[in-house]
Tab-separated table of N, CA and C in Angstrom:
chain	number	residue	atom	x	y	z
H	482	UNK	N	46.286	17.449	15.839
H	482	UNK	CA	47.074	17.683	14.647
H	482	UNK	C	46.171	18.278	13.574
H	483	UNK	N	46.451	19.242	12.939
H	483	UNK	CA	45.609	19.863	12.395
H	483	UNK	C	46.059	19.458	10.781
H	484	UNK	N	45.049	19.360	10.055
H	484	UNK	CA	45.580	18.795	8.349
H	484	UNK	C	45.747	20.221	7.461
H	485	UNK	N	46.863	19.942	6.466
H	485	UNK	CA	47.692	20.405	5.754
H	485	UNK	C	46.413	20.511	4.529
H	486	UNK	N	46.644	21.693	3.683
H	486	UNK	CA	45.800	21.932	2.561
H	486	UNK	C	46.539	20.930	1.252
H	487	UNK	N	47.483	19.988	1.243
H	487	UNK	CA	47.812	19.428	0.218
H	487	UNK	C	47.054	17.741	1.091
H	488	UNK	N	46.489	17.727	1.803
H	488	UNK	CA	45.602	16.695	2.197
H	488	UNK	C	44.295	16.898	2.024
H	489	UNK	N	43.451	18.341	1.436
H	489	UNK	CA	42.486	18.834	0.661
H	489	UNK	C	42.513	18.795	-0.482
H	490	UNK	N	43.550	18.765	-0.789
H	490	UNK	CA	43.907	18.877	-2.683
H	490	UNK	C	43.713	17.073	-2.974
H	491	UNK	N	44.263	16.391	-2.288
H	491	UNK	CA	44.370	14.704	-2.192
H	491	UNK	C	43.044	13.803	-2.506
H	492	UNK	N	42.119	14.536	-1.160
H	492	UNK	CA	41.152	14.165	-0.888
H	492	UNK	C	40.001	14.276	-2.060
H	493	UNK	N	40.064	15.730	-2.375
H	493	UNK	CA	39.402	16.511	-3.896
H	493	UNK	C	40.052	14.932	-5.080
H	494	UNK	N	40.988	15.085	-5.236
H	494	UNK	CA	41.469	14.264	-6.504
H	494	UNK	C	41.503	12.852	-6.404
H	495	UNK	N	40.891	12.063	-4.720
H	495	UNK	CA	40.718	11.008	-4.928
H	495	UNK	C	39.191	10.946	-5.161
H	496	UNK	N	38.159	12.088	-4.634
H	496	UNK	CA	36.785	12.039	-5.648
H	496	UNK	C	36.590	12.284	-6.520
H	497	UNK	N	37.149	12.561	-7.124
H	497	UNK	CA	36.865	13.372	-9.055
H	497	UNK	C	37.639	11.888	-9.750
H	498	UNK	N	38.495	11.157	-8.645
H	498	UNK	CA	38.616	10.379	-9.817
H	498	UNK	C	37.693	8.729	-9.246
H	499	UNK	N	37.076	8.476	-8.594
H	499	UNK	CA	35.582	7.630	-8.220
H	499	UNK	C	34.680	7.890	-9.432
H	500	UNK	N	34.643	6.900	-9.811
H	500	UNK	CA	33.454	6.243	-10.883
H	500	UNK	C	32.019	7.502	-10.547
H	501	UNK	N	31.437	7.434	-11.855
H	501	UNK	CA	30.652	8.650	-11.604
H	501	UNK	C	29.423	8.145	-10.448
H	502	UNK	N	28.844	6.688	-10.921
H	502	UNK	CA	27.898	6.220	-9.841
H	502	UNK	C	28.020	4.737	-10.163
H	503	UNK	N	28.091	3.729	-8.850
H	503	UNK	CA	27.983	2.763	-8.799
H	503	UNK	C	26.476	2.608	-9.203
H	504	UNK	N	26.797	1.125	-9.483
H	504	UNK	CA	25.205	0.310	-10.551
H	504	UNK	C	24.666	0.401	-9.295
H	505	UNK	N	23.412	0.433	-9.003
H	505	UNK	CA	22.785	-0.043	-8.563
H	505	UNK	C	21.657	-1.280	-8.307
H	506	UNK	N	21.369	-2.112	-7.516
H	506	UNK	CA	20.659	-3.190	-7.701
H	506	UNK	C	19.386	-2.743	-7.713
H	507	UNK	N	18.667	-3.681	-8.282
H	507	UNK	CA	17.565	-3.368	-8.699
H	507	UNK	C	16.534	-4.421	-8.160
H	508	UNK	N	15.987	-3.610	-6.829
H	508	UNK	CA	15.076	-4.693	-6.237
H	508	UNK	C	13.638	-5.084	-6.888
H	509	UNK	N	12.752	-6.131	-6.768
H	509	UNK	CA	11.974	-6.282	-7.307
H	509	UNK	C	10.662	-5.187	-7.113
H	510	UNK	N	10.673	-4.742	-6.300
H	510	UNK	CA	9.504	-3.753	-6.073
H	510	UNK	C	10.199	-2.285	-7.186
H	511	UNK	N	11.453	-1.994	-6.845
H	511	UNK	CA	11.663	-0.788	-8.519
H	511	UNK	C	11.253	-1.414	-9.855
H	512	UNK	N	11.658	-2.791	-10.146
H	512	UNK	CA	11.356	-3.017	-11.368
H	512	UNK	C	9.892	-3.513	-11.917
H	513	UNK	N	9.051	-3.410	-10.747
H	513	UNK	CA	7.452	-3.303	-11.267
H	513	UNK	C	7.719	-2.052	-11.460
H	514	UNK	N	7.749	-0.966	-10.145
H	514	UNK	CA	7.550	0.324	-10.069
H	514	UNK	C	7.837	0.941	-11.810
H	515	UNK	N	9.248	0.612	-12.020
H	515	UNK	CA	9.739	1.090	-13.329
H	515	UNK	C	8.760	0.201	-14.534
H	516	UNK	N	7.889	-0.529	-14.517
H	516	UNK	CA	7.246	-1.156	-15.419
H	516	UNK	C	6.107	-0.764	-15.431
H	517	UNK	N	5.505	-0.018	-14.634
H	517	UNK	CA	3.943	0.273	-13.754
H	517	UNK	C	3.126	0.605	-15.033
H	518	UNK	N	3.433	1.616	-16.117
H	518	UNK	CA	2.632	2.364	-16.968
H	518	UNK	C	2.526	1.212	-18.068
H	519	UNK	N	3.374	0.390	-18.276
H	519	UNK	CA	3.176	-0.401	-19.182
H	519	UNK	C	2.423	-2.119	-18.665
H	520	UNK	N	2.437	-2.282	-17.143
H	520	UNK	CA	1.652	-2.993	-16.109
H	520	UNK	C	0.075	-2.261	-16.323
H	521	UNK	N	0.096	-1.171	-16.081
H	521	UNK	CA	-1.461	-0.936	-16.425
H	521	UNK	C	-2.090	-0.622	-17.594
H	522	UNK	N	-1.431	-0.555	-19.004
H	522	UNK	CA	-1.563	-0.164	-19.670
H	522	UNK	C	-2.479	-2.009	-20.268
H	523	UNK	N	-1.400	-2.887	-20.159
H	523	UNK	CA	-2.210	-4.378	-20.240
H	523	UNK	C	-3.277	-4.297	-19.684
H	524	UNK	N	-3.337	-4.293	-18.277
H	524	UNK	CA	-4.553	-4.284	-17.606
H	524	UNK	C	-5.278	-3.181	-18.259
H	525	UNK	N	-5.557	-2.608	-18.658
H	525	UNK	CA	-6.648	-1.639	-19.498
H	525	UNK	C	-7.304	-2.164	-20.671
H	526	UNK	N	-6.081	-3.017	-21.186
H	526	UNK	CA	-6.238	-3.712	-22.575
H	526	UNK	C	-6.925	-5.190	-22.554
H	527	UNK	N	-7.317	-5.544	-20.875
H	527	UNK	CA	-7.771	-7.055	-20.681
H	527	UNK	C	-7.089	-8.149	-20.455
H	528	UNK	N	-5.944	-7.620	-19.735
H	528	UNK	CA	-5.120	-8.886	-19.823
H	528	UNK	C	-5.000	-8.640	-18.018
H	529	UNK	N	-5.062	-10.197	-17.661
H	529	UNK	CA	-4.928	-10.047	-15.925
H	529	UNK	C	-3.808	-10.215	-15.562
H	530	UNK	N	-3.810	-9.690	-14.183
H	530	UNK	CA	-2.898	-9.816	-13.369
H	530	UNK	C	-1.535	-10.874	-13.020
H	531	UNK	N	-2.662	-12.075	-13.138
H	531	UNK	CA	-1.910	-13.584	-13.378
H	531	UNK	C	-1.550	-13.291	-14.656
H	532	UNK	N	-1.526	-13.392	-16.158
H	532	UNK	CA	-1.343	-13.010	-16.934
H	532	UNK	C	0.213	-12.309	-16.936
H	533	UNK	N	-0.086	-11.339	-16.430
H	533	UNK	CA	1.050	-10.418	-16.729
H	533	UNK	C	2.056	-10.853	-16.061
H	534	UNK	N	1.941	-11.212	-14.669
H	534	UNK	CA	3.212	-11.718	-13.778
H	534	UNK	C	3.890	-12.877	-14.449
H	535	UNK	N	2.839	-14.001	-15.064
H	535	UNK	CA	3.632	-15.042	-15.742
H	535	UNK	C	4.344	-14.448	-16.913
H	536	UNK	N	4.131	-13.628	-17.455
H	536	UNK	CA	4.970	-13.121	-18.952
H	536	UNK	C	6.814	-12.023	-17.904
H	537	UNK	N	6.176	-11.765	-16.987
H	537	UNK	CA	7.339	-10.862	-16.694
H	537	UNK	C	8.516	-12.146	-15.672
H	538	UNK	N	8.080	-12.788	-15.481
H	538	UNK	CA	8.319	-14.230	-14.667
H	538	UNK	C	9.484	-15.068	-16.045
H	539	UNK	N	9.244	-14.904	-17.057
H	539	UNK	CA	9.505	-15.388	-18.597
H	539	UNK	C	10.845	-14.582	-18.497
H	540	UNK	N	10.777	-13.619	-18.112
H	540	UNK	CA	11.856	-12.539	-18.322
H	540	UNK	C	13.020	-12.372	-17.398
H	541	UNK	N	12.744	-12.965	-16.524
H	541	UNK	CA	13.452	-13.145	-14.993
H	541	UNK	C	14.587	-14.360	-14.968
H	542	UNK	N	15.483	-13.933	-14.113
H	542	UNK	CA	16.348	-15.568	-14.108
H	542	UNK	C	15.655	-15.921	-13.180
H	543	UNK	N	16.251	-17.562	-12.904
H	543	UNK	CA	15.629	-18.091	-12.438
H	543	UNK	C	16.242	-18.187	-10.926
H	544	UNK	N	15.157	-18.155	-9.962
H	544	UNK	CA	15.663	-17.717	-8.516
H	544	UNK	C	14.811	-16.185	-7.692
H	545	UNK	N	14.969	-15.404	-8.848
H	545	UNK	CA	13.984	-14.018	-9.250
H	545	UNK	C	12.956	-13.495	-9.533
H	546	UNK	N	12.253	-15.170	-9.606
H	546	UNK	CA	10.812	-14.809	-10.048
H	546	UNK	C	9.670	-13.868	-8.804
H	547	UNK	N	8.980	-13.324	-9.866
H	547	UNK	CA	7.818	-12.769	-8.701
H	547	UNK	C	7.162	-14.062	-7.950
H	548	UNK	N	6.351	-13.719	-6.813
H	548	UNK	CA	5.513	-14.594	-6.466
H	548	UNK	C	4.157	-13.450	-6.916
H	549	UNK	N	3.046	-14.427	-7.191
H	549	UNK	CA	1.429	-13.505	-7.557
H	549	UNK	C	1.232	-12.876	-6.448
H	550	UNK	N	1.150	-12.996	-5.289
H	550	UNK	CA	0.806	-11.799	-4.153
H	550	UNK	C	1.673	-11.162	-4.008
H	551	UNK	N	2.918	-10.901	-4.392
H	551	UNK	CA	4.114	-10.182	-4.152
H	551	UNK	C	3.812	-9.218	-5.085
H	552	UNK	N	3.867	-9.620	-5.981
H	552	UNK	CA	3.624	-8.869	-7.342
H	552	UNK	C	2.651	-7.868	-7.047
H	553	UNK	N	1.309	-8.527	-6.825
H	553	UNK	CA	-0.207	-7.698	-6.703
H	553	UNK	C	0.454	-6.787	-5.393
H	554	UNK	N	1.142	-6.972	-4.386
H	554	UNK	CA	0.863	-5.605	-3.435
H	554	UNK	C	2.143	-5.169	-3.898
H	555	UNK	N	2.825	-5.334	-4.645
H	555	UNK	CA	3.892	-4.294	-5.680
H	555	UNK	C	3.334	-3.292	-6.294
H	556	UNK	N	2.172	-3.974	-7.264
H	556	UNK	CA	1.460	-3.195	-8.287
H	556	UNK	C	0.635	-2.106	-7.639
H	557	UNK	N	-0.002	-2.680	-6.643
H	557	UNK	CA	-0.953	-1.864	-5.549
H	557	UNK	C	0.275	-0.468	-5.510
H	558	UNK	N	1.331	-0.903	-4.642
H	558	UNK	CA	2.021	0.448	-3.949
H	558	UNK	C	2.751	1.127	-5.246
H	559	UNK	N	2.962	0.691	-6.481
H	559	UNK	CA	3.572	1.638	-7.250
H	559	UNK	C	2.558	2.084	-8.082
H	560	UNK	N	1.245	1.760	-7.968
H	560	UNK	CA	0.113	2.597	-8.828
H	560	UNK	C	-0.132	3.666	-7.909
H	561	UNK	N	-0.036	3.681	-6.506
H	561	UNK	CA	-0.411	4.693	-5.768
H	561	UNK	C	0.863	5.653	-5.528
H	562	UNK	N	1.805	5.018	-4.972
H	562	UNK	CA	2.530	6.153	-5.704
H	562	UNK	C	3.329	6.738	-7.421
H	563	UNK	N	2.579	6.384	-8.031
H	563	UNK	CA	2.811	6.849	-9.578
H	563	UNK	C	0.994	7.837	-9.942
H	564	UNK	N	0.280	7.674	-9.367
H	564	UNK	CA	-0.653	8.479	-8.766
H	564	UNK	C	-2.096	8.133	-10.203
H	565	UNK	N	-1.858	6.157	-9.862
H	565	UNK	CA	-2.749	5.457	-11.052
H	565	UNK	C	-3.914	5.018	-10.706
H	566	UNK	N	-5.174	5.501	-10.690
H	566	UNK	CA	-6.347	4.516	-10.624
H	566	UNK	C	-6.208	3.509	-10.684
H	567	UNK	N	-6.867	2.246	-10.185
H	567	UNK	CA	-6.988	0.683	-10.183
H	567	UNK	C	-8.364	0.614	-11.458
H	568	UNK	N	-7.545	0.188	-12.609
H	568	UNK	CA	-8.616	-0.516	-13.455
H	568	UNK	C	-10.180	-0.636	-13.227
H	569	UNK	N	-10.148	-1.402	-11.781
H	569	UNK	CA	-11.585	-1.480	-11.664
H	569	UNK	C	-11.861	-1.622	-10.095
H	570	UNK	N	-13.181	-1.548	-9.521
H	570	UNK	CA	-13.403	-1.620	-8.023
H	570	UNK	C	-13.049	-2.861	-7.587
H	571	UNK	N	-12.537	-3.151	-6.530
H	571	UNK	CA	-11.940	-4.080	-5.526
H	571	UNK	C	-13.296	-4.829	-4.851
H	572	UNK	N	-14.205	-3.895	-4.248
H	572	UNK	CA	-15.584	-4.852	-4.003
H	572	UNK	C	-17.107	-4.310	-5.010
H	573	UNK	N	-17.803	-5.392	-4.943
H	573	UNK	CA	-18.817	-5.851	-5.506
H	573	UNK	C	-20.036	-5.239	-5.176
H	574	UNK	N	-20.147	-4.248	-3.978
H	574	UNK	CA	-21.184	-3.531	-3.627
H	574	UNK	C	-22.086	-2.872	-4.715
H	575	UNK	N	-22.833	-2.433	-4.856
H	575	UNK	CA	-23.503	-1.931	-6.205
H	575	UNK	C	-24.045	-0.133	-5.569
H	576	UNK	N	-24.401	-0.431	-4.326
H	576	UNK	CA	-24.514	1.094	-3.478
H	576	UNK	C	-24.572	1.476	-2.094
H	577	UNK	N	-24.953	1.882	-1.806
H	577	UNK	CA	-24.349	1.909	0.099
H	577	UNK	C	-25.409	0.743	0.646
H	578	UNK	N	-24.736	0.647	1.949
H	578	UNK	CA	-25.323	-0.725	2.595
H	578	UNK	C	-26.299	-0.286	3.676
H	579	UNK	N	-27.475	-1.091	3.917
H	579	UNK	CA	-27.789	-0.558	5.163
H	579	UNK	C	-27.581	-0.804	6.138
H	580	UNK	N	-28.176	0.090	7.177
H	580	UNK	CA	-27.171	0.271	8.561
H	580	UNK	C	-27.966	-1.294	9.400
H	581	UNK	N	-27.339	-1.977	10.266
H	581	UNK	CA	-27.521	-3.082	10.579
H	581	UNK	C	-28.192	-2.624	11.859
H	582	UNK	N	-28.239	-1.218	12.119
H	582	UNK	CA	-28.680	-1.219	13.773
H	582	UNK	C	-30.090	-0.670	13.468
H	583	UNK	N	-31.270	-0.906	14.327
H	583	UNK	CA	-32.883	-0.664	14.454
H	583	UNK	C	-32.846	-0.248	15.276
H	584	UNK	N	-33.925	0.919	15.216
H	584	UNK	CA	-34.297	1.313	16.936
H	584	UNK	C	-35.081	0.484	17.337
H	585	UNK	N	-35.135	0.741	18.575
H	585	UNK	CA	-36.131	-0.229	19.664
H	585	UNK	C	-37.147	0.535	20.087
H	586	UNK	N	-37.905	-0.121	20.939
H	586	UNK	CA	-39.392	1.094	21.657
H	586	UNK	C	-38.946	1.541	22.424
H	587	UNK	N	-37.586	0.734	23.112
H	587	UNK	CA	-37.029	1.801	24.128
H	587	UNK	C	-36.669	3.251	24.242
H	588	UNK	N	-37.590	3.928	24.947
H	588	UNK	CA	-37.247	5.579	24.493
H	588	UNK	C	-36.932	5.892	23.164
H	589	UNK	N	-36.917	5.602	21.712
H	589	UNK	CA	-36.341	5.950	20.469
H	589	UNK	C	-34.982	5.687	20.821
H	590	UNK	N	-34.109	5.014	21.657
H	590	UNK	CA	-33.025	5.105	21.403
H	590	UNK	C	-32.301	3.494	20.470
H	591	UNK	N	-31.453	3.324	19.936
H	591	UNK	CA	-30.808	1.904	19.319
H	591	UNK	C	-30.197	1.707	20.544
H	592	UNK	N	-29.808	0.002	19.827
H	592	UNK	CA	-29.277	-0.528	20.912
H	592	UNK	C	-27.713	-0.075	21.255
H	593	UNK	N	-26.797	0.566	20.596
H	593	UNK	CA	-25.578	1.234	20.986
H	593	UNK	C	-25.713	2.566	21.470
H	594	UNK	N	-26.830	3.094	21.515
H	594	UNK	CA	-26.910	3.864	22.326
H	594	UNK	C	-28.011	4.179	23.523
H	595	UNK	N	-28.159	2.912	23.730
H	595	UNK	CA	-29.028	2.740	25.149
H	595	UNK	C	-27.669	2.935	26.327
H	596	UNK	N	-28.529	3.105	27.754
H	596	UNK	CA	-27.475	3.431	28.350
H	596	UNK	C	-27.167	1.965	29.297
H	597	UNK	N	-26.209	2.818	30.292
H	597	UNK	CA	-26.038	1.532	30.976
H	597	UNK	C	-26.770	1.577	32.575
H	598	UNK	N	-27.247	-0.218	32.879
H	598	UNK	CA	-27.845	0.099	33.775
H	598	UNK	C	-28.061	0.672	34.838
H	599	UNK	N	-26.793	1.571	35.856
H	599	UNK	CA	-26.134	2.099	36.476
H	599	UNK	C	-27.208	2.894	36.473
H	600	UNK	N	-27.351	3.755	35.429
H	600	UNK	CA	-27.943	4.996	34.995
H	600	UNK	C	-29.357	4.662	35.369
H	601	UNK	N	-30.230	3.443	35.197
H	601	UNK	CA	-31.790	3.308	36.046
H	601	UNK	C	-32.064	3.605	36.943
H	602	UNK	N	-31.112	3.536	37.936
H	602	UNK	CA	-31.521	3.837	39.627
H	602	UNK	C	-31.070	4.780	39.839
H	603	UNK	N	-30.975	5.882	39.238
H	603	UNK	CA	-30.875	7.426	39.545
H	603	UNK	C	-32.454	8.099	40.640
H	604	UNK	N	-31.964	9.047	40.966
H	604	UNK	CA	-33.022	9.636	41.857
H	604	UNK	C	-34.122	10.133	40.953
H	605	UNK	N	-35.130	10.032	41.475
H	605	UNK	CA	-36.733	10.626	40.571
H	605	UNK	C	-36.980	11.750	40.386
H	606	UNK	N	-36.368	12.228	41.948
H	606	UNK	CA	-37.005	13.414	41.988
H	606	UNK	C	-37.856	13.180	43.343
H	607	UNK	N	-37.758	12.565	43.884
H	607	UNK	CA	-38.662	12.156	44.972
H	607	UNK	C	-38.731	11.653	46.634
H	608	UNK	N	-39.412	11.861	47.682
H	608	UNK	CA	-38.821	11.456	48.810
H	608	UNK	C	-38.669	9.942	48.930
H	609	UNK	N	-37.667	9.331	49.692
H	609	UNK	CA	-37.439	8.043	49.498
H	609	UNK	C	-38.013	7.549	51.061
């Protein structure tokens, strides 16, 4: 059955008359996201992390609250994508580390790249 152009005209005038956009909910990871510049803007100013979650926690009904690690890998993923430096370094290193591996007398080689024993009893070169 093929449809009639006054079932195009219908269809047209039952969307034009649909609400322009339903509300949307607002999960907790948008409403850091949507808070982010003014989230780091504290943190710039000295105020921590704990800090801030308890003041935005103040603001929340109750049921809604952040949890502190929820929050922190919120803040993490909407500073990176809002394209924000982290305040300050994450570890304590002061400059590169040194390498944990030594060579040995064995031939100059380290120990991850010594071979395996397989490889000793190869031929010399010689009559057996």
């Amino acid at each position: 059955m093929a449809l009639k152009t006054e079932h195009l005209k219908e269809a047209k005038a039952a969307l034009k008359s649909m609400s322009a956009r339903r509300e949307k909910k607002l999960t907790k990871a948008d409403f850091v996201a949507g808070l982010i510049q003014d989230i780091h803007a504290k943190m710039t100013a000295g105020f921590s992390l704990e800090e801030i979650c308890a003041e935005l926690n103040k603001t929340l009904p109750d049921g809604e609250q952040l949890n502190m690690n929820t929050f922190k890998t919120y803040v993490r993923r909407a500073r990176t994508q809002a394209g924000i430096a982290p305040t300050r370094a994450w570890t304590r290193r002061t400059g590169p580390t040194e390498p944990k591996i030594q060579t040995t007398p064995d031939k100059g080689r380290t120990k991850v790249q010594k071979e395996d024993p397989a490889s000793d009893f190869r031929d010399q070169g010689g009559d057996l």
